[in-house]
Amino acid sequence: HFTDCCGLTEDPDHLTTARDIAIMSRELINCYPEIHNYSTIWMENITHTTARGSSEFGLTNTNKLIRQYEYATGLKTGSTGKAKFCVSATASKNGVDLIAVIMGAEDSKSRFKDAVTLLNYGFGKCQIYNAKEQKLPEVLVKGGKEDHLKIQYEEGFTYVDTEGSDLSKVEEITEIPDEVKAPVKKGDTVGRICYRINGKEIGSVNLIASTPVEKADFGDYLKKIWKKLL
């Protein structure tokens, strides 16, 4: 239960680590991104209705980073007697999303100060490379109903650099065969684009068939010969 595990449990045989919290936080914000809409609210009035009637009371966010840190996007505070003061702090800057987990802080103020220190360190170390999709050539097809095959990127490519590399020097090496043999199914891998920095490969993306190409039969060959004669 996420609301109870941002800290060590009272049972010494069941411990929650900072890594555990980071993994749960990542899963939460990836699967339910709308959580940021709730965790970034600073104050809210709540109406509590019972059989005795309705009453209104105010809630204030316990995550002080929402007001104190301009890049904060959430997420959760917590504390127990043994765990002391803890926080899973999420933040976003220049396309970089980070999670900083603080556990065992002596007081509430310390956990937020340490979280900001970690987040600033991360933003100073991380930079994003987003590859732009280039126009791809058609590939020759041997023995197919069509002579050429259109291809596309299977997915986009993003790289997180933490070594201070010059991302303007990323090389994109396109690896496409001179021809492929029919039949080709839509989505079949035809080639790839490899991304490198200083000769070191940092990742790749498959190039796949945009449309299928069926294997040519006798009638298809006759049509091609007739077209050439004309």
PDB file of C-alpha atoms in Angstrom:
ATOM      1  CA  HIS A   1       0.000   0.000   0.000  1.00  0.00           C
ATOM      2  CA  PHE A   2       1.840   3.070  -1.270  1.00  0.00           C
ATOM      3  CA  THR A   3       0.398   5.459   1.284  1.00  0.00           C
ATOM      4  CA  ASP A   4       1.929   3.442   4.126  1.00  0.00           C
ATOM      5  CA  CYS A   5       5.251   2.347   2.685  1.00  0.00           C
ATOM      6  CA  CYS A   6       7.144   5.591   2.316  1.00  0.00           C
ATOM      7  CA  GLY A   7       9.337   4.545   5.205  1.00  0.00           C
ATOM      8  CA  LEU A   8      10.435   1.499   7.148  1.00  0.00           C
ATOM      9  CA  THR A   9       7.694  -0.661   8.604  1.00  0.00           C
ATOM     10  CA  GLU A  10       7.617  -1.412  12.301  1.00  0.00           C
ATOM     11  CA  ASP A  11       8.277  -5.104  11.552  1.00  0.00           C
ATOM     12  CA  PRO A  12      12.080  -5.559  11.280  1.00  0.00           C
ATOM     13  CA  ASP A  13      11.563  -8.515   8.937  1.00  0.00           C
ATOM     14  CA  HIS A  14       9.780  -6.340   6.384  1.00  0.00           C
ATOM     15  CA  LEU A  15      11.824  -3.379   5.231  1.00  0.00           C
ATOM     16  CA  THR A  16      11.189  -0.859   2.479  1.00  0.00           C
ATOM     17  CA  THR A  17      14.270   0.598   0.804  1.00  0.00           C
ATOM     18  CA  ALA A  18      14.768   3.830  -1.122  1.00  0.00           C
ATOM     19  CA  ARG A  19      15.068   1.762  -4.288  1.00  0.00           C
ATOM     20  CA  ASP A  20      11.712   0.099  -3.557  1.00  0.00           C
ATOM     21  CA  ILE A  21      10.062   3.480  -3.211  1.00  0.00           C
ATOM     22  CA  ALA A  22      11.676   4.757  -6.417  1.00  0.00           C
ATOM     23  CA  ILE A  23      10.416   1.733  -8.361  1.00  0.00           C
ATOM     24  CA  MET A  24       6.891   2.096  -6.988  1.00  0.00           C
ATOM     25  CA  SER A  25       6.931   5.834  -7.695  1.00  0.00           C
ATOM     26  CA  ARG A  26       8.045   5.271 -11.280  1.00  0.00           C
ATOM     27  CA  GLU A  27       5.321   2.664 -11.813  1.00  0.00           C
ATOM     28  CA  LEU A  28       2.705   4.967 -10.328  1.00  0.00           C
ATOM     29  CA  ILE A  29       3.509   8.019 -12.453  1.00  0.00           C
ATOM     30  CA  ASN A  30       3.992   5.979 -15.629  1.00  0.00           C
ATOM     31  CA  CYS A  31       0.752   4.003 -15.307  1.00  0.00           C
ATOM     32  CA  TYR A  32      -1.308   6.788 -13.747  1.00  0.00           C
ATOM     33  CA  PRO A  33       0.136  10.143 -14.899  1.00  0.00           C
ATOM     34  CA  GLU A  34      -2.982  11.907 -13.614  1.00  0.00           C
ATOM     35  CA  ILE A  35      -1.551  11.394 -10.102  1.00  0.00           C
ATOM     36  CA  HIS A  36       0.388  14.621 -10.688  1.00  0.00           C
ATOM     37  CA  ASN A  37      -2.947  16.467 -10.837  1.00  0.00           C
ATOM     38  CA  TYR A  38      -3.594  15.403  -7.255  1.00  0.00           C
ATOM     39  CA  SER A  39      -0.120  15.543  -5.759  1.00  0.00           C
ATOM     40  CA  THR A  40       0.559  19.086  -6.994  1.00  0.00           C
ATOM     41  CA  ILE A  41      -2.514  20.594  -5.299  1.00  0.00           C
ATOM     42  CA  TRP A  42      -1.294  22.746  -2.436  1.00  0.00           C
ATOM     43  CA  MET A  43      -4.556  23.359  -0.571  1.00  0.00           C
ATOM     44  CA  GLU A  44      -8.090  22.052  -1.024  1.00  0.00           C
ATOM     45  CA  ASN A  45     -11.371  22.300   0.863  1.00  0.00           C
ATOM     46  CA  ILE A  46     -13.079  18.943   1.433  1.00  0.00           C
ATOM     47  CA  THR A  47     -16.770  18.472   2.197  1.00  0.00           C
ATOM     48  CA  HIS A  48     -17.410  15.525   4.497  1.00  0.00           C
ATOM     49  CA  THR A  49     -20.978  14.253   4.386  1.00  0.00           C
ATOM     50  CA  THR A  50     -22.471  11.826   6.905  1.00  0.00           C
ATOM     51  CA  ALA A  51     -25.917  10.961   8.224  1.00  0.00           C
ATOM     52  CA  ARG A  52     -25.479  13.798  10.704  1.00  0.00           C
ATOM     53  CA  GLY A  53     -24.915  16.353   7.980  1.00  0.00           C
ATOM     54  CA  SER A  54     -22.059  17.954   6.036  1.00  0.00           C
ATOM     55  CA  SER A  55     -18.951  19.684   7.282  1.00  0.00           C
ATOM     56  CA  GLU A  56     -16.120  21.354   5.409  1.00  0.00           C
ATOM     57  CA  PHE A  57     -12.456  21.227   6.320  1.00  0.00           C
ATOM     58  CA  GLY A  58      -9.216  22.206   4.612  1.00  0.00           C
ATOM     59  CA  LEU A  59      -6.312  19.978   3.577  1.00  0.00           C
ATOM     60  CA  THR A  60      -2.766  21.200   2.980  1.00  0.00           C
ATOM     61  CA  ASN A  61      -0.205  19.250   0.970  1.00  0.00           C
ATOM     62  CA  THR A  62       2.546  17.874   3.218  1.00  0.00           C
ATOM     63  CA  ASN A  63       5.015  18.010   0.319  1.00  0.00           C
ATOM     64  CA  LYS A  64       6.523  21.479   0.785  1.00  0.00           C
ATOM     65  CA  LEU A  65       8.483  21.134  -2.463  1.00  0.00           C
ATOM     66  CA  ILE A  66       5.300  21.912  -4.391  1.00  0.00           C
ATOM     67  CA  ARG A  67       5.673  25.522  -3.253  1.00  0.00           C
ATOM     68  CA  GLN A  68       9.425  25.684  -2.670  1.00  0.00           C
ATOM     69  CA  TYR A  69      10.905  23.959  -5.739  1.00  0.00           C
ATOM     70  CA  GLU A  70       9.925  25.232  -9.179  1.00  0.00           C
ATOM     71  CA  TYR A  71      10.442  21.882 -10.948  1.00  0.00           C
ATOM     72  CA  ALA A  72       8.483  19.758  -8.452  1.00  0.00           C
ATOM     73  CA  THR A  73       5.688  17.538  -9.785  1.00  0.00           C
ATOM     74  CA  GLY A  74       4.938  15.445  -6.660  1.00  0.00           C
ATOM     75  CA  LEU A  75       4.812  12.966  -5.084  1.00  0.00           C
ATOM     76  CA  LYS A  76       4.551  11.520  -1.539  1.00  0.00           C
ATOM     77  CA  THR A  77       5.750  12.184   1.992  1.00  0.00           C
ATOM     78  CA  GLY A  78       5.745   9.721   4.869  1.00  0.00           C
ATOM     79  CA  SER A  79       7.164   9.073   8.311  1.00  0.00           C
ATOM     80  CA  THR A  80       7.237   6.483  11.075  1.00  0.00           C
ATOM     81  CA  GLY A  81       9.079   6.317  14.364  1.00  0.00           C
ATOM     82  CA  LYS A  82      11.806   4.101  12.924  1.00  0.00           C
ATOM     83  CA  ALA A  83      11.936   5.465   9.393  1.00  0.00           C
ATOM     84  CA  LYS A  84      11.898   9.082  10.568  1.00  0.00           C
ATOM     85  CA  PHE A  85      11.054  11.617   7.829  1.00  0.00           C
ATOM     86  CA  CYS A  86      10.862  10.419   4.220  1.00  0.00           C
ATOM     87  CA  VAL A  87       9.816  11.719   0.824  1.00  0.00           C
ATOM     88  CA  SER A  88       9.569  10.472  -2.742  1.00  0.00           C
ATOM     89  CA  ALA A  89      10.065  13.665  -4.732  1.00  0.00           C
ATOM     90  CA  THR A  90       9.413  13.863  -8.463  1.00  0.00           C
ATOM     91  CA  ALA A  91      10.465  16.768 -10.673  1.00  0.00           C
ATOM     92  CA  SER A  92      10.699  17.675 -14.347  1.00  0.00           C
ATOM     93  CA  LYS A  93      13.071  20.051 -16.171  1.00  0.00           C
ATOM     94  CA  ASN A  94      13.921  20.380 -19.874  1.00  0.00           C
ATOM     95  CA  GLY A  95      12.315  17.057 -20.693  1.00  0.00           C
ATOM     96  CA  VAL A  96      14.129  15.190 -17.904  1.00  0.00           C
ATOM     97  CA  ASP A  97      11.948  13.536 -15.253  1.00  0.00           C
ATOM     98  CA  LEU A  98      13.631  12.512 -11.999  1.00  0.00           C
ATOM     99  CA  ILE A  99      12.709  10.769  -8.759  1.00  0.00           C
ATOM    100  CA  ALA A 100      14.622  11.497  -5.550  1.00  0.00           C
ATOM    101  CA  VAL A 101      13.922   9.337  -2.501  1.00  0.00           C
ATOM    102  CA  ILE A 102      14.970  10.482   0.964  1.00  0.00           C
ATOM    103  CA  MET A 103      14.602   8.209   3.990  1.00  0.00           C
ATOM    104  CA  GLY A 104      15.693   8.573   7.588  1.00  0.00           C
ATOM    105  CA  ALA A 105      15.878  12.369   7.702  1.00  0.00           C
ATOM    106  CA  GLU A 106      15.973  13.841  11.198  1.00  0.00           C
ATOM    107  CA  ASP A 107      13.218  16.339  10.483  1.00  0.00           C
ATOM    108  CA  SER A 108      10.797  17.391   7.765  1.00  0.00           C
ATOM    109  CA  LYS A 109      12.913  20.320   6.591  1.00  0.00           C
ATOM    110  CA  SER A 110      15.996  18.113   6.110  1.00  0.00           C
ATOM    111  CA  ARG A 111      14.212  15.640   3.834  1.00  0.00           C
ATOM    112  CA  PHE A 112      13.153  18.402   1.451  1.00  0.00           C
ATOM    113  CA  LYS A 113      16.599  20.006   1.468  1.00  0.00           C
ATOM    114  CA  ASP A 114      18.253  16.664   0.665  1.00  0.00           C
ATOM    115  CA  ALA A 115      15.687  15.950  -2.063  1.00  0.00           C
ATOM    116  CA  VAL A 116      16.413  19.285  -3.758  1.00  0.00           C
ATOM    117  CA  THR A 117      20.146  18.559  -3.577  1.00  0.00           C
ATOM    118  CA  LEU A 118      19.653  15.196  -5.288  1.00  0.00           C
ATOM    119  CA  LEU A 119      17.324  16.587  -7.937  1.00  0.00           C
ATOM    120  CA  ASN A 120      19.643  19.477  -8.783  1.00  0.00           C
ATOM    121  CA  TYR A 121      22.522  17.032  -9.068  1.00  0.00           C
ATOM    122  CA  GLY A 122      20.478  14.850 -11.404  1.00  0.00           C
ATOM    123  CA  PHE A 123      19.413  17.750 -13.612  1.00  0.00           C
ATOM    124  CA  GLY A 124      23.037  18.841 -13.804  1.00  0.00           C
ATOM    125  CA  LYS A 125      24.144  15.372 -14.928  1.00  0.00           C
ATOM    126  CA  CYS A 126      21.318  14.314 -17.253  1.00  0.00           C
ATOM    127  CA  GLN A 127      20.601  15.487 -20.771  1.00  0.00           C
ATOM    128  CA  ILE A 128      18.232  14.036 -23.353  1.00  0.00           C
ATOM    129  CA  TYR A 129      18.913  13.185 -26.986  1.00  0.00           C
ATOM    130  CA  ASN A 130      15.756  12.823 -29.077  1.00  0.00           C
ATOM    131  CA  ALA A 131      16.499  11.498 -32.546  1.00  0.00           C
ATOM    132  CA  LYS A 132      14.643  13.086 -35.445  1.00  0.00           C
ATOM    133  CA  GLU A 133      13.129  10.698 -37.937  1.00  0.00           C
ATOM    134  CA  GLN A 134      14.730  11.012 -41.362  1.00  0.00           C
ATOM    135  CA  LYS A 135      13.148  10.334 -44.743  1.00  0.00           C
ATOM    136  CA  LEU A 136      13.840   6.690 -45.559  1.00  0.00           C
ATOM    137  CA  PRO A 137      14.490   5.242 -49.026  1.00  0.00           C
ATOM    138  CA  GLU A 138      12.424   2.445 -50.525  1.00  0.00           C
ATOM    139  CA  VAL A 139      14.007  -1.008 -50.606  1.00  0.00           C
ATOM    140  CA  LEU A 140      14.144  -3.192 -53.712  1.00  0.00           C
ATOM    141  CA  VAL A 141      12.099  -6.392 -53.494  1.00  0.00           C
ATOM    142  CA  LYS A 142      13.177  -9.557 -55.303  1.00  0.00           C
ATOM    143  CA  GLY A 143      10.415 -11.883 -56.474  1.00  0.00           C
ATOM    144  CA  GLY A 144       7.550  -9.726 -55.217  1.00  0.00           C
ATOM    145  CA  LYS A 145       4.306  -8.440 -56.695  1.00  0.00           C
ATOM    146  CA  GLU A 146       5.774  -4.963 -56.147  1.00  0.00           C
ATOM    147  CA  ASP A 147       9.348  -4.027 -56.937  1.00  0.00           C
ATOM    148  CA  HIS A 148       9.823  -1.650 -54.008  1.00  0.00           C
ATOM    149  CA  LEU A 149       9.043  -1.712 -50.306  1.00  0.00           C
ATOM    150  CA  LYS A 150       8.312   1.298 -48.115  1.00  0.00           C
ATOM    151  CA  ILE A 151       9.854   1.217 -44.643  1.00  0.00           C
ATOM    152  CA  GLN A 152       9.393   3.172 -41.418  1.00  0.00           C
ATOM    153  CA  TYR A 153      10.787   3.560 -37.900  1.00  0.00           C
ATOM    154  CA  GLU A 154       9.503   0.941 -35.498  1.00  0.00           C
ATOM    155  CA  GLU A 155       9.663   3.519 -32.691  1.00  0.00           C
ATOM    156  CA  GLY A 156      11.368   6.746 -31.759  1.00  0.00           C
ATOM    157  CA  PHE A 157      14.792   6.882 -30.148  1.00  0.00           C
ATOM    158  CA  THR A 158      15.617   8.687 -26.912  1.00  0.00           C
ATOM    159  CA  TYR A 159      18.915   8.557 -25.035  1.00  0.00           C
ATOM    160  CA  VAL A 160      19.708   9.823 -21.549  1.00  0.00           C
ATOM    161  CA  ASP A 161      23.317  10.940 -21.207  1.00  0.00           C
ATOM    162  CA  THR A 162      24.949  11.261 -17.779  1.00  0.00           C
ATOM    163  CA  GLU A 163      28.565  11.692 -18.902  1.00  0.00           C
ATOM    164  CA  GLY A 164      28.446  15.226 -20.272  1.00  0.00           C
ATOM    165  CA  SER A 165      28.773  14.091 -23.883  1.00  0.00           C
ATOM    166  CA  ASP A 166      28.412  16.496 -26.791  1.00  0.00           C
ATOM    167  CA  LEU A 167      25.094  15.242 -28.135  1.00  0.00           C
ATOM    168  CA  SER A 168      25.508  17.333 -31.300  1.00  0.00           C
ATOM    169  CA  LYS A 169      28.103  14.752 -32.334  1.00  0.00           C
ATOM    170  CA  VAL A 170      25.763  11.756 -32.240  1.00  0.00           C
ATOM    171  CA  GLU A 171      26.169   9.762 -35.440  1.00  0.00           C
ATOM    172  CA  GLU A 172      23.246   7.986 -37.084  1.00  0.00           C
ATOM    173  CA  ILE A 173      24.276   4.982 -39.191  1.00  0.00           C
ATOM    174  CA  THR A 174      21.533   3.576 -41.408  1.00  0.00           C
ATOM    175  CA  GLU A 175      21.822  -0.140 -42.126  1.00  0.00           C
ATOM    176  CA  ILE A 176      19.476  -1.181 -44.963  1.00  0.00           C
ATOM    177  CA  PRO A 177      20.038  -4.130 -47.332  1.00  0.00           C
ATOM    178  CA  ASP A 178      20.240  -3.545 -51.090  1.00  0.00           C
ATOM    179  CA  GLU A 179      17.200  -5.779 -51.544  1.00  0.00           C
ATOM    180  CA  VAL A 180      14.881  -8.136 -49.693  1.00  0.00           C
ATOM    181  CA  LYS A 181      13.140 -11.295 -50.878  1.00  0.00           C
ATOM    182  CA  ALA A 182       9.374 -11.595 -51.060  1.00  0.00           C
ATOM    183  CA  PRO A 183       7.126 -12.317 -49.302  1.00  0.00           C
ATOM    184  CA  VAL A 184       7.437  -9.505 -46.763  1.00  0.00           C
ATOM    185  CA  LYS A 185       4.878  -9.017 -43.992  1.00  0.00           C
ATOM    186  CA  LYS A 186       3.872  -5.641 -42.648  1.00  0.00           C
ATOM    187  CA  GLY A 187       5.997  -4.999 -39.558  1.00  0.00           C
ATOM    188  CA  ASP A 188       8.865  -7.289 -40.607  1.00  0.00           C
ATOM    189  CA  THR A 189      12.278  -5.950 -39.611  1.00  0.00           C
ATOM    190  CA  VAL A 190      14.151  -4.830 -42.710  1.00  0.00           C
ATOM    191  CA  GLY A 191      17.077  -2.868 -41.257  1.00  0.00           C
ATOM    192  CA  ARG A 192      18.044  -0.592 -38.410  1.00  0.00           C
ATOM    193  CA  ILE A 193      19.511   2.769 -37.499  1.00  0.00           C
ATOM    194  CA  CYS A 194      22.430   2.689 -35.087  1.00  0.00           C
ATOM    195  CA  TYR A 195      23.293   5.699 -32.895  1.00  0.00           C
ATOM    196  CA  ARG A 196      26.875   6.283 -31.775  1.00  0.00           C
ATOM    197  CA  ILE A 197      28.960   8.783 -29.839  1.00  0.00           C
ATOM    198  CA  ASN A 198      32.723   8.719 -30.398  1.00  0.00           C
ATOM    199  CA  GLY A 199      32.410   5.304 -31.981  1.00  0.00           C
ATOM    200  CA  LYS A 200      30.459   3.849 -29.053  1.00  0.00           C
ATOM    201  CA  GLU A 201      26.973   2.532 -29.802  1.00  0.00           C
ATOM    202  CA  ILE A 202      24.352   4.039 -27.503  1.00  0.00           C
ATOM    203  CA  GLY A 203      21.322   2.346 -29.026  1.00  0.00           C
ATOM    204  CA  SER A 204      19.443   1.470 -32.188  1.00  0.00           C
ATOM    205  CA  VAL A 205      15.981   1.432 -33.730  1.00  0.00           C
ATOM    206  CA  ASN A 206      14.598  -1.181 -36.099  1.00  0.00           C
ATOM    207  CA  LEU A 207      13.316  -0.218 -39.533  1.00  0.00           C
ATOM    208  CA  ILE A 208      10.218  -2.194 -40.466  1.00  0.00           C
ATOM    209  CA  ALA A 209       8.036  -2.776 -43.523  1.00  0.00           C
ATOM    210  CA  SER A 210       5.211  -0.244 -43.788  1.00  0.00           C
ATOM    211  CA  THR A 211       3.121  -2.474 -46.059  1.00  0.00           C
ATOM    212  CA  PRO A 212       3.231  -6.160 -47.056  1.00  0.00           C
ATOM    213  CA  VAL A 213       4.624  -7.402 -50.368  1.00  0.00           C
ATOM    214  CA  GLU A 214       3.344 -10.758 -51.580  1.00  0.00           C
ATOM    215  CA  LYS A 215       5.427 -13.213 -53.544  1.00  0.00           C
ATOM    216  CA  ALA A 216       4.954 -12.850 -57.304  1.00  0.00           C
ATOM    217  CA  ASP A 217       3.327 -15.659 -59.292  1.00  0.00           C
ATOM    218  CA  PHE A 218       3.575 -16.548 -63.004  1.00  0.00           C
ATOM    219  CA  GLY A 219       0.898 -14.027 -63.964  1.00  0.00           C
ATOM    220  CA  ASP A 220       2.733 -11.223 -62.171  1.00  0.00           C
ATOM    221  CA  TYR A 221       5.927 -11.951 -64.128  1.00  0.00           C
ATOM    222  CA  LEU A 222       3.984 -11.852 -67.412  1.00  0.00           C
ATOM    223  CA  LYS A 223       2.542  -8.439 -66.480  1.00  0.00           C
ATOM    224  CA  LYS A 224       6.040  -7.098 -65.696  1.00  0.00           C
ATOM    225  CA  ILE A 225       7.403  -8.375 -69.005  1.00  0.00           C
ATOM    226  CA  TRP A 226       4.471  -6.861 -70.871  1.00  0.00           C
ATOM    227  CA  LYS A 227       5.035  -3.476 -69.210  1.00  0.00           C
ATOM    228  CA  LYS A 228       8.716  -3.534 -70.191  1.00  0.00           C
ATOM    229  CA  LEU A 229       7.803  -4.381 -73.803  1.00  0.00           C
ATOM    230  CA  LEU A 230       5.379  -1.485 -73.942  1.00  0.00           C
TER     231      LEU A 230
END
